[in-house]
Amino acid sequence: MSRLNVNPTRMELRRLKDRLKTAERGHKLLKDKSDEMVRQFLVLIKENKRLREEIEGEIADALKAFAMSGGAPLEVVQAIALPTLTASVTVGTKNVMGVDVPYMQTKRVGEVRLPYALCSAPAELDDAVLKLTALADKLLHLAEVEKTCNMLADEIEKNRRRVNALEYVMIPQLQETIKYILMKLDENERAAIVRLMKVKDNT
C-alpha cells in the first residue's frame, strides 16, 4: 500500500492521527447507513413485488372481462375514452435515509360513473371498466415504490463506493504513513542519541 508523501514530523503525525480517527468514524457511520439502506431497500422490493403481482392479476381479470364482453359498438368505445373519475394527485418528496424520494397521494372526487348507457353494452364491459378504474391508485403507488427502489439502489451503490474507498484506500494509506513517520521519528531519535554519545566520548 502506497503511503502519503509527507514530512515525518510530530506535527504531521498528530494531524494524520486525527485524520485517521475521523476516517474510521466516517467509515463506521457510512457502513451503518449502508446496512440500514439495504434493509429498507429489501422491504421496498418485497412491497414492489407484491404490488406488481396484485396489479398484473387485476389487469388480467379486467382484460378477460373485456374480452368476454365480445367487443362494443363504436359509440361505447368512444365513451370509454372519456374520463369516468375525477381525482387530484398531491406530488412531493419524502426523505428516506438522506435520499429525497417521490411521494404521491391521490384523492378521488365523486364516484365512478360509466360514460355510456347501461343498455348499450354488456355487463362484462361494465365490470372491466370499473376494475381498470379502481387500479389507478395502485398504479400510482407502484410507480412511487419502483422509483424509490431505483433511487435507493443508486444511493446504496454510491455509498458502497465511499465505504470501499475509505476501507481499502484511505484508512490503510493513513495507517501506512503513520507507521512510516513513527519509524522515521524513532530513527531520528536513535541517531540523536548516537550523536550525543559521540560528543560525550570526544569531550
mmCIF file of C-alpha atoms in Angstrom, residues 18-202:
data_model
loop_
_atom_site.group_PDB
_atom_site.id
_atom_site.type_symbol
_atom_site.label_atom_id
_atom_site.label_comp_id
_atom_site.label_asym_id
_atom_site.label_seq_id
_atom_site.Cartn_x
_atom_site.Cartn_y
_atom_site.Cartn_z
ATOM 1 C CA ASP A 18 -6.669 12.965 13.733
ATOM 2 C CA ARG A 19 -7.455 12.280 10.061
ATOM 3 C CA LEU A 20 -7.348 8.531 10.682
ATOM 4 C CA LYS A 21 -9.706 8.830 13.649
ATOM 5 C CA THR A 22 -12.145 10.897 11.530
ATOM 6 C CA ALA A 23 -11.884 8.444 8.612
ATOM 7 C CA GLU A 24 -12.588 5.451 10.886
ATOM 8 C CA ARG A 25 -15.584 7.205 12.453
ATOM 9 C CA GLY A 26 -16.862 8.193 8.980
ATOM 10 C CA HIS A 27 -16.373 4.621 7.753
ATOM 11 C CA LYS A 28 -18.446 3.243 10.648
ATOM 12 C CA LEU A 29 -21.249 5.773 10.084
ATOM 13 C CA LEU A 30 -21.345 5.109 6.328
ATOM 14 C CA LYS A 31 -21.337 1.331 6.945
ATOM 15 C CA ASP A 32 -24.266 1.654 9.374
ATOM 16 C CA LYS A 33 -26.113 3.883 6.900
ATOM 17 C CA SER A 34 -25.451 1.391 4.106
ATOM 18 C CA ASP A 35 -26.784 -1.518 6.201
ATOM 19 C CA GLU A 36 -29.966 0.389 7.082
ATOM 20 C CA MET A 37 -30.491 1.448 3.454
ATOM 21 C CA VAL A 38 -30.144 -2.161 2.297
ATOM 22 C CA ARG A 39 -32.685 -3.228 4.946
ATOM 23 C CA GLN A 40 -35.189 -0.602 3.785
ATOM 24 C CA PHE A 41 -34.462 -1.453 0.136
ATOM 25 C CA LEU A 42 -35.319 -5.136 0.768
ATOM 26 C CA VAL A 43 -38.614 -4.132 2.437
ATOM 27 C CA LEU A 44 -39.475 -1.930 -0.571
ATOM 28 C CA ILE A 45 -38.507 -4.658 -3.060
ATOM 29 C CA LYS A 46 -40.918 -7.081 -1.343
ATOM 30 C CA GLU A 47 -43.653 -4.412 -1.405
ATOM 31 C CA ASN A 48 -42.912 -3.731 -5.088
ATOM 32 C CA LYS A 49 -43.133 -7.460 -5.957
ATOM 33 C CA ARG A 50 -46.413 -7.862 -4.039
ATOM 34 C CA LEU A 51 -47.982 -4.787 -5.673
ATOM 35 C CA ARG A 52 -46.829 -5.749 -9.166
ATOM 36 C CA GLU A 53 -48.239 -9.292 -8.873
ATOM 37 C CA GLU A 54 -51.508 -7.950 -7.441
ATOM 38 C CA ILE A 55 -51.882 -5.325 -10.201
ATOM 39 C CA GLU A 56 -50.945 -7.737 -13.002
ATOM 40 C CA GLY A 57 -53.586 -10.182 -11.695
ATOM 41 C CA GLU A 58 -56.254 -7.452 -11.586
ATOM 42 C CA ILE A 59 -55.338 -6.186 -15.093
ATOM 43 C CA ALA A 60 -55.582 -9.779 -16.396
ATOM 44 C CA ASP A 61 -59.077 -10.093 -14.825
ATOM 45 C CA ALA A 62 -60.167 -6.764 -16.338
ATOM 46 C CA LEU A 63 -58.871 -7.721 -19.804
ATOM 47 C CA LYS A 64 -60.580 -11.114 -19.512
ATOM 48 C CA ALA A 65 -63.861 -9.349 -18.672
ATOM 49 C CA PHE A 66 -63.327 -7.002 -21.642
ATOM 50 C CA ALA A 67 -62.665 -9.974 -23.971
ATOM 51 C CA MET A 68 -65.782 -11.742 -22.660
ATOM 52 C CA SER A 69 -67.890 -8.668 -23.435
ATOM 53 C CA GLY A 70 -67.371 -9.577 -27.111
ATOM 54 C CA GLY A 71 -66.402 -6.063 -28.103
ATOM 55 C CA ALA A 72 -68.623 -2.993 -28.038
ATOM 56 C CA PRO A 73 -70.288 -0.609 -30.504
ATOM 57 C CA LEU A 74 -68.253 2.396 -31.690
ATOM 58 C CA GLU A 75 -70.248 4.816 -29.514
ATOM 59 C CA VAL A 76 -69.405 2.782 -26.413
ATOM 60 C CA VAL A 77 -65.686 2.589 -27.386
ATOM 61 C CA GLN A 78 -65.665 6.381 -27.782
ATOM 62 C CA ALA A 79 -67.467 6.769 -24.457
ATOM 63 C CA ILE A 80 -64.854 4.594 -22.699
ATOM 64 C CA ALA A 81 -62.195 7.112 -23.781
ATOM 65 C CA LEU A 82 -63.965 9.759 -21.647
ATOM 66 C CA PRO A 83 -62.865 10.170 -18.024
ATOM 67 C CA THR A 84 -65.034 8.259 -15.552
ATOM 68 C CA LEU A 85 -63.448 9.614 -12.420
ATOM 69 C CA THR A 86 -62.019 12.896 -11.171
ATOM 70 C CA ALA A 87 -59.049 12.693 -8.839
ATOM 71 C CA SER A 88 -56.422 15.056 -7.507
ATOM 72 C CA VAL A 89 -52.833 13.926 -7.021
ATOM 73 C CA THR A 90 -50.532 15.568 -4.481
ATOM 74 C CA VAL A 91 -46.913 15.132 -5.539
ATOM 75 C CA GLY A 92 -43.976 15.774 -3.239
ATOM 76 C CA THR A 93 -40.859 14.195 -1.813
ATOM 77 C CA LYS A 94 -40.044 12.405 1.419
ATOM 78 C CA ASN A 95 -36.666 11.666 2.928
ATOM 79 C CA VAL A 96 -35.528 8.041 3.204
ATOM 80 C CA MET A 97 -32.018 7.752 4.715
ATOM 81 C CA GLY A 98 -30.930 11.087 3.218
ATOM 82 C CA VAL A 99 -32.445 10.361 -0.222
ATOM 83 C CA ASP A 100 -35.347 12.512 -1.445
ATOM 84 C CA VAL A 101 -37.785 10.025 -2.968
ATOM 85 C CA PRO A 102 -41.126 10.782 -4.667
ATOM 86 C CA TYR A 103 -44.323 10.807 -2.670
ATOM 87 C CA MET A 104 -47.797 10.763 -4.261
ATOM 88 C CA GLN A 105 -51.175 10.930 -2.595
ATOM 89 C CA THR A 106 -54.417 10.612 -4.552
ATOM 90 C CA LYS A 107 -57.804 11.908 -3.567
ATOM 91 C CA ARG A 108 -60.896 10.885 -5.511
ATOM 92 C CA VAL A 109 -63.605 13.437 -6.161
ATOM 93 C CA GLY A 110 -67.109 11.979 -6.511
ATOM 94 C CA GLU A 111 -67.963 8.445 -7.584
ATOM 95 C CA VAL A 112 -67.149 6.383 -10.661
ATOM 96 C CA ARG A 113 -69.725 6.906 -13.391
ATOM 97 C CA LEU A 114 -69.879 4.783 -16.516
ATOM 98 C CA PRO A 115 -69.784 7.145 -19.529
ATOM 99 C CA TYR A 116 -72.313 5.172 -21.590
ATOM 100 C CA ALA A 117 -75.862 3.871 -21.297
ATOM 101 C CA LEU A 118 -76.002 0.562 -19.446
ATOM 102 C CA CYS A 119 -78.315 -0.941 -22.040
ATOM 103 C CA SER A 120 -75.833 -0.266 -24.866
ATOM 104 C CA ALA A 121 -73.081 -2.545 -23.551
ATOM 105 C CA PRO A 122 -72.769 -5.973 -21.907
ATOM 106 C CA ALA A 123 -72.299 -6.301 -18.136
ATOM 107 C CA GLU A 124 -68.783 -7.697 -18.631
ATOM 108 C CA LEU A 125 -67.728 -4.354 -20.149
ATOM 109 C CA ASP A 126 -69.045 -2.519 -17.070
ATOM 110 C CA ASP A 127 -67.017 -4.912 -14.914
ATOM 111 C CA ALA A 128 -63.855 -4.332 -16.995
ATOM 112 C CA VAL A 129 -64.167 -0.514 -16.872
ATOM 113 C CA LEU A 130 -64.804 -0.488 -13.111
ATOM 114 C CA LYS A 131 -61.863 -2.831 -12.442
ATOM 115 C CA LEU A 132 -59.454 -0.736 -14.527
ATOM 116 C CA THR A 133 -60.666 2.490 -12.891
ATOM 117 C CA ALA A 134 -60.114 1.005 -9.421
ATOM 118 C CA LEU A 135 -56.483 0.277 -10.372
ATOM 119 C CA ALA A 136 -55.493 3.965 -10.755
ATOM 120 C CA ASP A 137 -54.461 4.418 -7.096
ATOM 121 C CA LYS A 138 -52.487 1.166 -7.021
ATOM 122 C CA LEU A 139 -50.672 2.020 -10.263
ATOM 123 C CA LEU A 140 -49.574 5.376 -8.834
ATOM 124 C CA HIS A 141 -48.422 3.693 -5.633
ATOM 125 C CA LEU A 142 -46.489 1.093 -7.659
ATOM 126 C CA ALA A 143 -44.792 3.867 -9.661
ATOM 127 C CA GLU A 144 -43.825 5.596 -6.388
ATOM 128 C CA VAL A 145 -42.397 2.381 -4.869
ATOM 129 C CA GLU A 146 -40.479 1.449 -8.053
ATOM 130 C CA LYS A 147 -38.906 4.913 -8.343
ATOM 131 C CA THR A 148 -37.962 4.799 -4.647
ATOM 132 C CA CYS A 149 -36.320 1.380 -5.185
ATOM 133 C CA ASN A 150 -34.321 2.716 -8.164
ATOM 134 C CA MET A 151 -33.165 5.810 -6.272
ATOM 135 C CA LEU A 152 -32.209 3.802 -3.166
ATOM 136 C CA ALA A 153 -30.298 1.276 -5.302
ATOM 137 C CA ASP A 154 -28.276 4.143 -6.838
ATOM 138 C CA GLU A 155 -27.583 5.649 -3.413
ATOM 139 C CA ILE A 156 -26.577 2.246 -1.960
ATOM 140 C CA GLU A 157 -24.088 1.836 -4.824
ATOM 141 C CA LYS A 158 -22.612 5.328 -4.242
ATOM 142 C CA ASN A 159 -22.421 4.694 -0.501
ATOM 143 C CA ARG A 160 -20.705 1.336 -1.068
ATOM 144 C CA ARG A 161 -18.070 3.032 -3.225
ATOM 145 C CA ARG A 162 -17.417 5.582 -0.446
ATOM 146 C CA VAL A 163 -17.155 2.815 2.183
ATOM 147 C CA ASN A 164 -14.745 0.837 -0.026
ATOM 148 C CA ALA A 165 -12.635 3.935 -0.739
ATOM 149 C CA LEU A 166 -12.275 4.555 2.993
ATOM 150 C CA GLU A 167 -11.773 0.888 3.926
ATOM 151 C CA TYR A 168 -9.345 -0.170 1.193
ATOM 152 C CA VAL A 169 -7.574 3.069 0.197
ATOM 153 C CA MET A 170 -7.703 5.976 2.623
ATOM 154 C CA ILE A 171 -7.521 4.201 6.025
ATOM 155 C CA PRO A 172 -4.674 1.785 5.025
ATOM 156 C CA GLN A 173 -2.803 4.704 3.400
ATOM 157 C CA LEU A 174 -3.061 6.780 6.590
ATOM 158 C CA GLN A 175 -2.030 3.787 8.733
ATOM 159 C CA GLU A 176 0.967 3.119 6.482
ATOM 160 C CA THR A 177 2.017 6.798 6.590
ATOM 161 C CA ILE A 178 1.679 6.940 10.396
ATOM 162 C CA LYS A 179 3.803 3.779 10.663
ATOM 163 C CA TYR A 180 6.427 5.340 8.363
ATOM 164 C CA ILE A 181 6.540 8.592 10.395
ATOM 165 C CA LEU A 182 6.865 6.675 13.688
ATOM 166 C CA MET A 183 9.756 4.652 12.221
ATOM 167 C CA LYS A 184 11.446 7.847 10.962
ATOM 168 C CA LEU A 185 10.994 9.604 14.334
ATOM 169 C CA ASP A 186 12.448 6.566 16.165
ATOM 170 C CA GLU A 187 15.329 6.510 13.692
ATOM 171 C CA ASN A 188 15.996 10.246 14.219
ATOM 172 C CA GLU A 189 15.844 9.755 17.986
ATOM 173 C CA ARG A 190 18.368 6.909 17.859
ATOM 174 C CA ALA A 191 20.625 8.990 15.583
ATOM 175 C CA ALA A 192 20.416 11.903 18.047
ATOM 176 C CA ILE A 193 21.346 9.599 20.965
ATOM 177 C CA VAL A 194 24.327 8.198 18.996
ATOM 178 C CA ARG A 195 25.493 11.761 18.209
ATOM 179 C CA LEU A 196 25.228 12.745 21.874
ATOM 180 C CA MET A 197 27.228 9.677 22.913
ATOM 181 C CA LYS A 198 29.955 10.503 20.337
ATOM 182 C CA VAL A 199 30.096 14.122 21.568
ATOM 183 C CA LYS A 200 30.351 12.873 25.176
ATOM 184 C CA ASP A 201 33.153 10.443 24.204
ATOM 185 C CA ASN A 202 35.092 13.228 22.433
#
